PDB file of C-alpha atoms and ligand atoms in Angstrom:
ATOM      1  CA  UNK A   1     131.465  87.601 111.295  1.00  0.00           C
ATOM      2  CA  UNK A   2     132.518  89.889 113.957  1.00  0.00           C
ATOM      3  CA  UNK A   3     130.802  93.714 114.584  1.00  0.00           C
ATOM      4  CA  UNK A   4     131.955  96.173 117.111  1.00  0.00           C
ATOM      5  CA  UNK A   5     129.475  97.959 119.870  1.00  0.00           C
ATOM      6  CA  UNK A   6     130.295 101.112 120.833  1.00  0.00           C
ATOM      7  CA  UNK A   7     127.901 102.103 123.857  1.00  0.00           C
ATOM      8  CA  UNK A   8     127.140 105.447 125.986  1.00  0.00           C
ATOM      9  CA  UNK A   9     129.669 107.944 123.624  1.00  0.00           C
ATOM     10  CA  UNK A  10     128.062 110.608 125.352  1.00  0.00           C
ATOM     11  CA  UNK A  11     129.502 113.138 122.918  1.00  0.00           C
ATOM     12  CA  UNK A  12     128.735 117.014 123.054  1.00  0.00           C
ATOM     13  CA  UNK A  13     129.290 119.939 121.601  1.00  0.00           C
ATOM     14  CA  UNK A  14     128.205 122.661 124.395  1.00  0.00           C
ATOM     15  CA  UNK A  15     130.447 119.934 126.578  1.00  0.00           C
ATOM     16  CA  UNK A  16     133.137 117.863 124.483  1.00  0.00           C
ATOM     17  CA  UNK A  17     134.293 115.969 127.441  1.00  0.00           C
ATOM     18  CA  UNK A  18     133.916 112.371 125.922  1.00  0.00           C
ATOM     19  CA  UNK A  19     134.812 113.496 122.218  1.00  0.00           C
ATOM     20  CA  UNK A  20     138.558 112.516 122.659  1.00  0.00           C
ATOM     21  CA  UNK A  21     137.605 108.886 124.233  1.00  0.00           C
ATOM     22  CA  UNK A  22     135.439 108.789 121.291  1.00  0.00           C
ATOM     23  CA  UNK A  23     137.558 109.562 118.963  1.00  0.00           C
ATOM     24  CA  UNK A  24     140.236 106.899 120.080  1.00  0.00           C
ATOM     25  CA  UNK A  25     137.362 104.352 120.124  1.00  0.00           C
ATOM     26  CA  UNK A  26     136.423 104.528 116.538  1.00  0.00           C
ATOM     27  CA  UNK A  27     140.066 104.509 115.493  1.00  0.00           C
ATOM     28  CA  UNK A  28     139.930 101.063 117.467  1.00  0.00           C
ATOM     29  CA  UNK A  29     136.868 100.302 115.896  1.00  0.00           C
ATOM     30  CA  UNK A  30     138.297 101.351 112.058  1.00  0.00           C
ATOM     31  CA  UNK A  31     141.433  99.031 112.351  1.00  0.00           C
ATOM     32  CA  UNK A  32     139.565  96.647 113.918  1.00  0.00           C
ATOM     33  CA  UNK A  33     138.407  95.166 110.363  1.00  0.00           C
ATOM     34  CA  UNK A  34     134.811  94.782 111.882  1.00  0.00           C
ATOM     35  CA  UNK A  35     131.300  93.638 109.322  1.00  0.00           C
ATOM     36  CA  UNK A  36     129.494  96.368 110.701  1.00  0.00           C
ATOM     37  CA  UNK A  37     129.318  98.666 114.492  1.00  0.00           C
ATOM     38  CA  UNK A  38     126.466  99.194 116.716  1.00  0.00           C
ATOM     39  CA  UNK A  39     126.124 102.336 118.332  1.00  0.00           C
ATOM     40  CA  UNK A  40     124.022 101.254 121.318  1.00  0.00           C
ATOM     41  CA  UNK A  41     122.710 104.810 122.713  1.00  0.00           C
ATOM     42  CA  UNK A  42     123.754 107.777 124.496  1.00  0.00           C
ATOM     43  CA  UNK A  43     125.444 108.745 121.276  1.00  0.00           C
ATOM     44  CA  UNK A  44     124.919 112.237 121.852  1.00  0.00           C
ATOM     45  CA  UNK A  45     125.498 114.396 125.425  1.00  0.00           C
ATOM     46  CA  UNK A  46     122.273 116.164 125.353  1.00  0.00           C
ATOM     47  CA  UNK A  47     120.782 115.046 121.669  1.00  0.00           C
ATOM     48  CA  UNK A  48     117.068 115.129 123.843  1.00  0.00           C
ATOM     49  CA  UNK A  49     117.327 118.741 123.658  1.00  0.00           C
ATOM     50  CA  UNK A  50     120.276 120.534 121.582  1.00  0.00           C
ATOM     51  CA  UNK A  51     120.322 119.809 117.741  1.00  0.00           C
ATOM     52  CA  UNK A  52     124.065 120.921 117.476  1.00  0.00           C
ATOM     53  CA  UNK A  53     125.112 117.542 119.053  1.00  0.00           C
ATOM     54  CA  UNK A  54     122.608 115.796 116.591  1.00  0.00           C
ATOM     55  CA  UNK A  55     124.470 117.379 113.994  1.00  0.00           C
ATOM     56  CA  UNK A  56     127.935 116.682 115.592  1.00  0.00           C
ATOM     57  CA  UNK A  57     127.107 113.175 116.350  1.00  0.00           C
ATOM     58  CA  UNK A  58     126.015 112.441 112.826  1.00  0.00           C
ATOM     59  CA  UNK A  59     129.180 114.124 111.263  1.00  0.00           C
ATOM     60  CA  UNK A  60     130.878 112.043 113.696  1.00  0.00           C
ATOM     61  CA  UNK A  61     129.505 108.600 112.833  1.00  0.00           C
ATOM     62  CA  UNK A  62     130.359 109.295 109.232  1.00  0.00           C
ATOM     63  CA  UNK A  63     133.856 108.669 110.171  1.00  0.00           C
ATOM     64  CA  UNK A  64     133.222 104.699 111.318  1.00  0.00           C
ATOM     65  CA  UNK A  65     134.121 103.138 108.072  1.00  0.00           C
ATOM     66  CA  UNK A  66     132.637 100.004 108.655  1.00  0.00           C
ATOM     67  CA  UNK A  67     128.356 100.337 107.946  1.00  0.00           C
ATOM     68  CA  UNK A  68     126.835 101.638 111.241  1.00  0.00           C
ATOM     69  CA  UNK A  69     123.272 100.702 113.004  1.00  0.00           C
ATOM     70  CA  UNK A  70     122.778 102.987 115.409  1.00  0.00           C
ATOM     71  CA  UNK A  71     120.044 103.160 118.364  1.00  0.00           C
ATOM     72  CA  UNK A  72     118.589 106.328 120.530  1.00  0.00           C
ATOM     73  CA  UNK A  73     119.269 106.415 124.288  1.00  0.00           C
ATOM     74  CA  UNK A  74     117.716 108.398 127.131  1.00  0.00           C
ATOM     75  CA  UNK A  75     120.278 110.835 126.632  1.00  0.00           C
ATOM     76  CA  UNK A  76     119.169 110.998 122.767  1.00  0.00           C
ATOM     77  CA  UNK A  77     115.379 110.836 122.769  1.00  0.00           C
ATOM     78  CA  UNK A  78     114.535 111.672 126.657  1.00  0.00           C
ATOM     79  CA  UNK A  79     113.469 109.117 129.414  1.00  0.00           C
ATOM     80  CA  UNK A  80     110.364 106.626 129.619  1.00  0.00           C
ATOM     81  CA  UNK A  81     109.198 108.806 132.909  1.00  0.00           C
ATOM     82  CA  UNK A  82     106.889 110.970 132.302  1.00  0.00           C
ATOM     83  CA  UNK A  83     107.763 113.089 134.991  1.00  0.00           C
ATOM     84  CA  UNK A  84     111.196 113.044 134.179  1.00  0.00           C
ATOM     85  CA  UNK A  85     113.433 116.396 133.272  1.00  0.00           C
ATOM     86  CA  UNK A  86     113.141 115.262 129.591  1.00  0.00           C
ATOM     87  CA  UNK A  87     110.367 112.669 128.890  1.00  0.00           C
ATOM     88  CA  UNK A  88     110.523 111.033 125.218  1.00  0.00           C
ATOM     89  CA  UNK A  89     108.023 112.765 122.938  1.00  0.00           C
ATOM     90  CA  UNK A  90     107.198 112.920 119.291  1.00  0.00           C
ATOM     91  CA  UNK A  91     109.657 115.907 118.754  1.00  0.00           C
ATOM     92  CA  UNK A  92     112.581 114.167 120.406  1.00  0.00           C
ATOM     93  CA  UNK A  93     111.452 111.227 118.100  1.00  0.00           C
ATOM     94  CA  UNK A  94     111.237 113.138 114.919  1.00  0.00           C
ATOM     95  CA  UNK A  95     114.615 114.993 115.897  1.00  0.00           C
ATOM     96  CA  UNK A  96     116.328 111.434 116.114  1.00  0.00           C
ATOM     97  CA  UNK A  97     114.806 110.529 113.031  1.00  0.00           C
ATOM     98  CA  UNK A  98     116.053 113.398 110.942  1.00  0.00           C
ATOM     99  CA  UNK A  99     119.588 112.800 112.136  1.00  0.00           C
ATOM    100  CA  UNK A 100     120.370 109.392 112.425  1.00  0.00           C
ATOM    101  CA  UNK A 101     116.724 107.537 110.717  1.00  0.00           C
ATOM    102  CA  UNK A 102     115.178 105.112 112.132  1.00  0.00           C
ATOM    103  CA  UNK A 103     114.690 104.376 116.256  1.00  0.00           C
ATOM    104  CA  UNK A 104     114.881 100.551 115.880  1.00  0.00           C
ATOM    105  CA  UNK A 105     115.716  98.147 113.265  1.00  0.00           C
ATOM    106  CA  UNK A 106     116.409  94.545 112.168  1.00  0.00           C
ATOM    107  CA  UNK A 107     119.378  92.862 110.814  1.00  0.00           C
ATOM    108  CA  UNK A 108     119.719  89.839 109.196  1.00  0.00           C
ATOM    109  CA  UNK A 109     123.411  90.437 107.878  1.00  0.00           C
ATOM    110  CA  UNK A 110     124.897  87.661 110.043  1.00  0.00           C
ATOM    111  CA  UNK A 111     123.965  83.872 108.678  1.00  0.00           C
ATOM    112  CA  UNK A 112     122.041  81.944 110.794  1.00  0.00           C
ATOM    113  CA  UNK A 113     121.400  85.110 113.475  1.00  0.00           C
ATOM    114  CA  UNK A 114     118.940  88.129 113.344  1.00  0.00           C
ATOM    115  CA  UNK A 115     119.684  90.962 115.471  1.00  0.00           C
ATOM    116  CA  UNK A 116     116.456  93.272 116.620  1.00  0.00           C
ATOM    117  CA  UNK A 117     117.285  96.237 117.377  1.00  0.00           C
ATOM    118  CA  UNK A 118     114.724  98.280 119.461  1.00  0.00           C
ATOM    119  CA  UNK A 119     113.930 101.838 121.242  1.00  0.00           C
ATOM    120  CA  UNK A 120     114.316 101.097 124.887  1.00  0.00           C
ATOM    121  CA  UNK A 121     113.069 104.408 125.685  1.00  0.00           C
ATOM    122  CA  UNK A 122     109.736 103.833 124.579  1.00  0.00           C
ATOM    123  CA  UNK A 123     108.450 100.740 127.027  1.00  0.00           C
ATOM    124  CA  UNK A 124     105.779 101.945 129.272  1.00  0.00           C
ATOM    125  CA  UNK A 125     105.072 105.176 127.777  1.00  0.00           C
ATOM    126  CA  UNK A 126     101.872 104.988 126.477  1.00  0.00           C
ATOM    127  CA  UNK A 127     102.670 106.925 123.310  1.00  0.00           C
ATOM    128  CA  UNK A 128     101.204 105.701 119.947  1.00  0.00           C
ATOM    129  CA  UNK A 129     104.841 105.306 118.844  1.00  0.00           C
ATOM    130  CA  UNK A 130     104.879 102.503 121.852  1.00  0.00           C
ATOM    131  CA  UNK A 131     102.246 100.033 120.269  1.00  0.00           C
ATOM    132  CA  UNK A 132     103.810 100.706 116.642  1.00  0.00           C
ATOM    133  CA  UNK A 133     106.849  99.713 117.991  1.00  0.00           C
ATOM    134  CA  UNK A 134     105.426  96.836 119.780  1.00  0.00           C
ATOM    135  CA  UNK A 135     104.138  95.750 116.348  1.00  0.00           C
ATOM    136  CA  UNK A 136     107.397  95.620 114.367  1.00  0.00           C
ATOM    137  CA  UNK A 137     108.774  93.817 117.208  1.00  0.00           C
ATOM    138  CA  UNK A 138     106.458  90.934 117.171  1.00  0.00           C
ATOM    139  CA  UNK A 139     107.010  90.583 113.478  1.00  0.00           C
ATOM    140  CA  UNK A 140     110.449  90.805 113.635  1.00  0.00           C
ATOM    141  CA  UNK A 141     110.048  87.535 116.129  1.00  0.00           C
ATOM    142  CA  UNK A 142     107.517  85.925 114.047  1.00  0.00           C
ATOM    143  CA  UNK A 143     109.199  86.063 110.612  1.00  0.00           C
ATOM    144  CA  UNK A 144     113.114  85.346 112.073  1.00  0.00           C
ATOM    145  CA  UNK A 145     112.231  81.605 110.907  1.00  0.00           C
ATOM    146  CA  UNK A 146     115.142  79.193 111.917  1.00  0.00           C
ATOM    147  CA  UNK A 147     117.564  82.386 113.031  1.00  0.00           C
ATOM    148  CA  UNK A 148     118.548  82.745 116.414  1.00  0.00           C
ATOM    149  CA  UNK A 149     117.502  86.179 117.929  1.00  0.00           C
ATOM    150  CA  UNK A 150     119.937  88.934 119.667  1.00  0.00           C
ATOM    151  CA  UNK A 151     117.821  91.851 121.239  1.00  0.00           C
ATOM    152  CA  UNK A 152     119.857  94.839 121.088  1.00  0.00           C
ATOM    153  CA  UNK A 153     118.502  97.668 123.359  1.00  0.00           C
ATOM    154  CA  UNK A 154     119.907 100.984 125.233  1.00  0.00           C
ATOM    155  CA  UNK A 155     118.831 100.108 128.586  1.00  0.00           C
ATOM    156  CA  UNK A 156     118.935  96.566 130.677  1.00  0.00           C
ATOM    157  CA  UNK A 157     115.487  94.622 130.954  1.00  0.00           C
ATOM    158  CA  UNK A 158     116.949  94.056 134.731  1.00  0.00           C
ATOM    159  CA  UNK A 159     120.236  94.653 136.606  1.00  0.00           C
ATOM    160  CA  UNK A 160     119.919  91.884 138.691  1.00  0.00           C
ATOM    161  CA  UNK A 161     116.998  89.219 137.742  1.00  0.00           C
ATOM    162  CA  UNK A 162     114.023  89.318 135.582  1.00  0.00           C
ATOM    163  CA  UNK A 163     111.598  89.802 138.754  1.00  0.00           C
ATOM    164  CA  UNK A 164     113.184  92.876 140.512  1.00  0.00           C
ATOM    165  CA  UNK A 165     111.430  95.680 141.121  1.00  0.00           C
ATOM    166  CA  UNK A 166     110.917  98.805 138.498  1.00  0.00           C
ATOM    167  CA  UNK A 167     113.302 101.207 138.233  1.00  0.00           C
ATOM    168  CA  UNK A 168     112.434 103.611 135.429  1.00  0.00           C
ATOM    169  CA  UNK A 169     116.121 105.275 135.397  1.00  0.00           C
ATOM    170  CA  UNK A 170     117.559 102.147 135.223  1.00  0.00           C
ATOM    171  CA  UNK A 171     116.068  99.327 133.319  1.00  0.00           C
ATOM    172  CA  UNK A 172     113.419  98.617 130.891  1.00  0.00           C
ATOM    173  CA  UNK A 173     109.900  98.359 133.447  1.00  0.00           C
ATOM    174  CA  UNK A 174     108.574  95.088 134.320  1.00  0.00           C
ATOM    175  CA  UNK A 175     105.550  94.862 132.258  1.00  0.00           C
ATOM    176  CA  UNK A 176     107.333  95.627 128.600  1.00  0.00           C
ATOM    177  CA  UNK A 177     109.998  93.322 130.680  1.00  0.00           C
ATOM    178  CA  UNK A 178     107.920  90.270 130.721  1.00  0.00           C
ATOM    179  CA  UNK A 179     106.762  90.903 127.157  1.00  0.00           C
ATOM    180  CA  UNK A 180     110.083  91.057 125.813  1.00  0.00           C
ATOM    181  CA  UNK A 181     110.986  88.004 128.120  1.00  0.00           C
ATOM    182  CA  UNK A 182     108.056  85.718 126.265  1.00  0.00           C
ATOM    183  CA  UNK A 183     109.110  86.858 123.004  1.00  0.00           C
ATOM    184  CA  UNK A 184     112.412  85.572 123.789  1.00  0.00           C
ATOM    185  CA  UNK A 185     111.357  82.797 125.438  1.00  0.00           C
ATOM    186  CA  UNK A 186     111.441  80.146 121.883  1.00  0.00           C
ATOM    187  CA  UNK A 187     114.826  81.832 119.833  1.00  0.00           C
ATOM    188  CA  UNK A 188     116.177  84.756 121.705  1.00  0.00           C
ATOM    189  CA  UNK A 189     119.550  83.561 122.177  1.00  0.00           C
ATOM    190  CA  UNK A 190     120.845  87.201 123.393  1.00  0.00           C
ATOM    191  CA  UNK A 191     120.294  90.602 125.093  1.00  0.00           C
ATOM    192  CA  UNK A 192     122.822  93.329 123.988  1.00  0.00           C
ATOM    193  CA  UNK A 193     122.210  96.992 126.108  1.00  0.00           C
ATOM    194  CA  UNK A 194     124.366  99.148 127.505  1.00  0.00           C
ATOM    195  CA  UNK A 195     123.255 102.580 129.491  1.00  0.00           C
ATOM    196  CA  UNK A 196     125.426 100.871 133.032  1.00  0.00           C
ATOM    197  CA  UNK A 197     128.092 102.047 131.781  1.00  0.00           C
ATOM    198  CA  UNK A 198     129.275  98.538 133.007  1.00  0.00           C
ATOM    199  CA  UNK A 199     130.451  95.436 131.351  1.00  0.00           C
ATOM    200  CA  UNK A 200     128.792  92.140 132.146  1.00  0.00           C
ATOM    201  CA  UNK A 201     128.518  88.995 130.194  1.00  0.00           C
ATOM    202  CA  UNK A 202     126.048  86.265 132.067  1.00  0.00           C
ATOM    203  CA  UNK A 203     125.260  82.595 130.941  1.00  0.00           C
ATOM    204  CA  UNK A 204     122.475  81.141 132.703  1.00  0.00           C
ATOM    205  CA  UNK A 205     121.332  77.490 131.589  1.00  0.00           C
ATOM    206  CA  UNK A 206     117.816  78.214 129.734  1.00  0.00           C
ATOM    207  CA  UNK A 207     118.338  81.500 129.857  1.00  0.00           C
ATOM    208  CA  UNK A 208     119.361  84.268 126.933  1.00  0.00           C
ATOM    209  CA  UNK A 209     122.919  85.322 127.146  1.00  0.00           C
ATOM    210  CA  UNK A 210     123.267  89.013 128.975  1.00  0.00           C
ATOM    211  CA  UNK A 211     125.875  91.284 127.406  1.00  0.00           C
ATOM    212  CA  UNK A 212     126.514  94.935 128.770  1.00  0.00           C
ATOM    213  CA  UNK A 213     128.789  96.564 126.615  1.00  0.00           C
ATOM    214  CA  UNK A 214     131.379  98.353 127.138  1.00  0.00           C
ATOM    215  CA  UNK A 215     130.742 102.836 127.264  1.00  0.00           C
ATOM    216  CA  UNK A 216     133.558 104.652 125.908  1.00  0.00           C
ATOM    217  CA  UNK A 217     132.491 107.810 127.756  1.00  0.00           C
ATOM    218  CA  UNK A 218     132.678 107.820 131.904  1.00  0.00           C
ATOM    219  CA  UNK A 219     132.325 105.552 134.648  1.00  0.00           C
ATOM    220  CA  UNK A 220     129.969 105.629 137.509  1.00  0.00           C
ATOM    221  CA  UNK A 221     130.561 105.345 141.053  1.00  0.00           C
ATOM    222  CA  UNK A 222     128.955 102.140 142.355  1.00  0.00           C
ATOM    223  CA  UNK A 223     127.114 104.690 145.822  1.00  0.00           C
ATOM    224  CA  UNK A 224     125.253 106.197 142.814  1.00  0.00           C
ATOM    225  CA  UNK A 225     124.026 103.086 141.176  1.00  0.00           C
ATOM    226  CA  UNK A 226     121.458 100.335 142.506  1.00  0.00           C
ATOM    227  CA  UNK A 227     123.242  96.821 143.303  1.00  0.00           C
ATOM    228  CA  UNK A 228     124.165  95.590 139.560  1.00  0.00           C
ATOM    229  CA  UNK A 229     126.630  92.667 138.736  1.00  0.00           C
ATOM    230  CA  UNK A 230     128.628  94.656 136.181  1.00  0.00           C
ATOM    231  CA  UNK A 231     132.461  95.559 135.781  1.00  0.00           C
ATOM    232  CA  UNK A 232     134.054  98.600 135.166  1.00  0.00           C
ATOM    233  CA  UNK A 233     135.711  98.748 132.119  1.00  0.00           C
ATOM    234  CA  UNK A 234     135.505 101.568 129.640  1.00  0.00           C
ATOM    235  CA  UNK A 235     136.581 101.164 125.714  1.00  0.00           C
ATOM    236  CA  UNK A 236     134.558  98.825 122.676  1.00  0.00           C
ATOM    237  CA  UNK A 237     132.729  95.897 122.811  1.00  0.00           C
ATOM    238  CA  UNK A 238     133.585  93.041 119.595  1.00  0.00           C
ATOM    239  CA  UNK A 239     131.245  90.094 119.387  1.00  0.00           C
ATOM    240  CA  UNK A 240     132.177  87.604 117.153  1.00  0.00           C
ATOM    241  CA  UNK A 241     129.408  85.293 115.310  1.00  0.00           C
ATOM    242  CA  UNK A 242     130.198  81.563 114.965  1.00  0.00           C
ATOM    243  CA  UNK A 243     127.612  79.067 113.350  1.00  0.00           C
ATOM    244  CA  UNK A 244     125.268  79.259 115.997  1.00  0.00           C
ATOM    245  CA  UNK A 245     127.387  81.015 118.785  1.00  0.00           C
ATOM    246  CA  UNK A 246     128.490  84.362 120.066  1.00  0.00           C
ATOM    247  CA  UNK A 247     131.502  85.087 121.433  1.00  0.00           C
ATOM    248  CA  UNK A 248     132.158  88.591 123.678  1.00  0.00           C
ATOM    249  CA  UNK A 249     135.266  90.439 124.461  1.00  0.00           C
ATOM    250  CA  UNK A 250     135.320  93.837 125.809  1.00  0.00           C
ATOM    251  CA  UNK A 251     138.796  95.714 124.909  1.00  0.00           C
ATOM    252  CA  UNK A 252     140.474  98.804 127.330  1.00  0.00           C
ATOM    253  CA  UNK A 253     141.729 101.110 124.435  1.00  0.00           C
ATOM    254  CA  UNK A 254     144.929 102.409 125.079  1.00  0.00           C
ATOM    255  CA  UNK A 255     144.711 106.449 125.723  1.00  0.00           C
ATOM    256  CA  UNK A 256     141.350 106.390 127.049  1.00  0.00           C
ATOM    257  CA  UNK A 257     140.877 108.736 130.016  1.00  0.00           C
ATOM    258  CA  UNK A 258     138.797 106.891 133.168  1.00  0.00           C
ATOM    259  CA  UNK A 259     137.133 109.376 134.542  1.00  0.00           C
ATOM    260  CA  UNK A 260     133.626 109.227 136.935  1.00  0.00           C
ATOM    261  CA  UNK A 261     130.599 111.511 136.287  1.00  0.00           C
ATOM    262  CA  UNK A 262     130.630 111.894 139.798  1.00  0.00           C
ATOM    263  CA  UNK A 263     133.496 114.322 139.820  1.00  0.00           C
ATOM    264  CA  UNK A 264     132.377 116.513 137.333  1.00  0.00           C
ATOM    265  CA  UNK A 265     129.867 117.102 140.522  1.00  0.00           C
ATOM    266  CA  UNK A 266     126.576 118.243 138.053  1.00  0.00           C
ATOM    267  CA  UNK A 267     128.248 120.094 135.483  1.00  0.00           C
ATOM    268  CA  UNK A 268     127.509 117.482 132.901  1.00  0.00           C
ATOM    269  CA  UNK A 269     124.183 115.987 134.390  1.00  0.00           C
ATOM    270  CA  UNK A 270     121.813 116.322 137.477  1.00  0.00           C
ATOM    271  CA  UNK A 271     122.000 114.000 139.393  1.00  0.00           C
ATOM    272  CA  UNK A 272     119.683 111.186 138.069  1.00  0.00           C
ATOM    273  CA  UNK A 273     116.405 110.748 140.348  1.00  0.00           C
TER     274      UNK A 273
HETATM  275 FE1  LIG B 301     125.031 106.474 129.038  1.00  0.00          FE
HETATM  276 FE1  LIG B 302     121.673 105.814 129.024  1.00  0.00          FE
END
């Protein structure tokens, strides 16, 4: 079976600057002849706080013909900080769910493989939606039987290695890190995120396979990013599901404009802290 991942679209309607990339991805994606696509967060520009680009994005996702699973980023739901420009809340929550259902989900469409699918953006919070979450998770390990696990999530659990230090803009935080890690520990056989707008795939013996995926939106400069091992390579991720292996490719999409969030110097984001 093979599924697409679209990552970071970052689409907008008070600023359409990543529509047309979009757009040109999902055509990819459509004659692709994919199972199914994962939209791995960041769908929207600024879905944390304007409806219209809910609206837009979900309009927009209609047009994937293969089934979609789609799941919130910072940029959807707001950040884990809580003294962040837009922490995640129960609105943002509820606003995500109206538009696009659920925040995480499982999958057990691909034989022999069960992909979790989980709200990054709600590690470390402290919000009762945090320990719900954390209980759907640990069922979702306990009852994957004999499957293999891939844990797909918006943002990293590290850049670097499992021990750095916490960067709440960045990666998933070190406690809700470790978690995750011993969940993993007997069948995860993968970690799927996105948010670096980077492209990494790492195989470490003992180790769960890393996989950034590709964003279709905008590069970053590497000055404005902690040390991280990725590439830079915007367009759609494929992964392709073998008995009891995965394999990744990340495609360049012809007509899709390379630009760096840099040079739009604030006008789409401030600066992240
Ligand atoms: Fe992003
Ligand atoms: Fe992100």
């Amino acid at each position: 079976m093979k599924i697409a991942i679209i990552a970071d679209p970052h689409i907008g309607t008070q600023k359409n600057n990543f529509v047309a990339n979009w757009e040109i991805c999902r055509a990819h994606v459509n004659a692709a002849n994919v199972d199914f696509t994962v939209v791995l967060g960041d769908l929207t520009l600024d879905g944390a706080n304007l409806t219209q680009d809910c609206i837009f994005a979900r309009q927009s996702l209609a047009a994937l013909e293969a089934p979609v699973l789609v799941l919130p980023g910072n940029h959807d739901i707001g950040d884990v900080s809580r003294q962040g420009r837009q922490p995640v809340n129960a609105e943002r929550i509820k606003r995500w769910q109206q538009f696009f259902g659920s925040d995480r989900w499982v999958c057990d469409r691909i034989p022999g493989w069960r992909l979790i699918g989980v709200n990054s953006q709600l590690f470390e919070t402290g919000l009762p939606e945090e320990e719900a979450q954390w209980q759907d998770i640990a069922a979702a390990f306990e009852q994957a039987g004999a499957r293999k696990i891939a844990l797909f999530t918006h943002m990293p659990l590290f850049l670097e290695h499992w021990d750095e230090e916490d960067r709440p803009y960045w990666t998933i935080l070190g406690k809700a890190r470790r978690r995750l890690r011993a969940l993993m520990q007997e069948s995860g056989a993968a970690i799927v995120s996105a948010h670096i707008h980077r492209t990494l795939f790492q195989s470490r013996p003992g180790e769960p396979l890393i996989v950034w995926a590709a964003a279709s939106s905008f590069l970053a400069r590497d000055e404005s990013m902690p040390p991280q091992p990725g590439a830079a390579l915007l367009g759609v991720s494929f992964l392709t599901f073998v008995a009891d292996s995965m394999e990744v490719r990340f495609e360049s999409v012809p007509g899709v404009e390379t630009t760096y969030i840099e040079d739009y110097k604030g006008s789409i984001y401030p600066p992240p802290a």
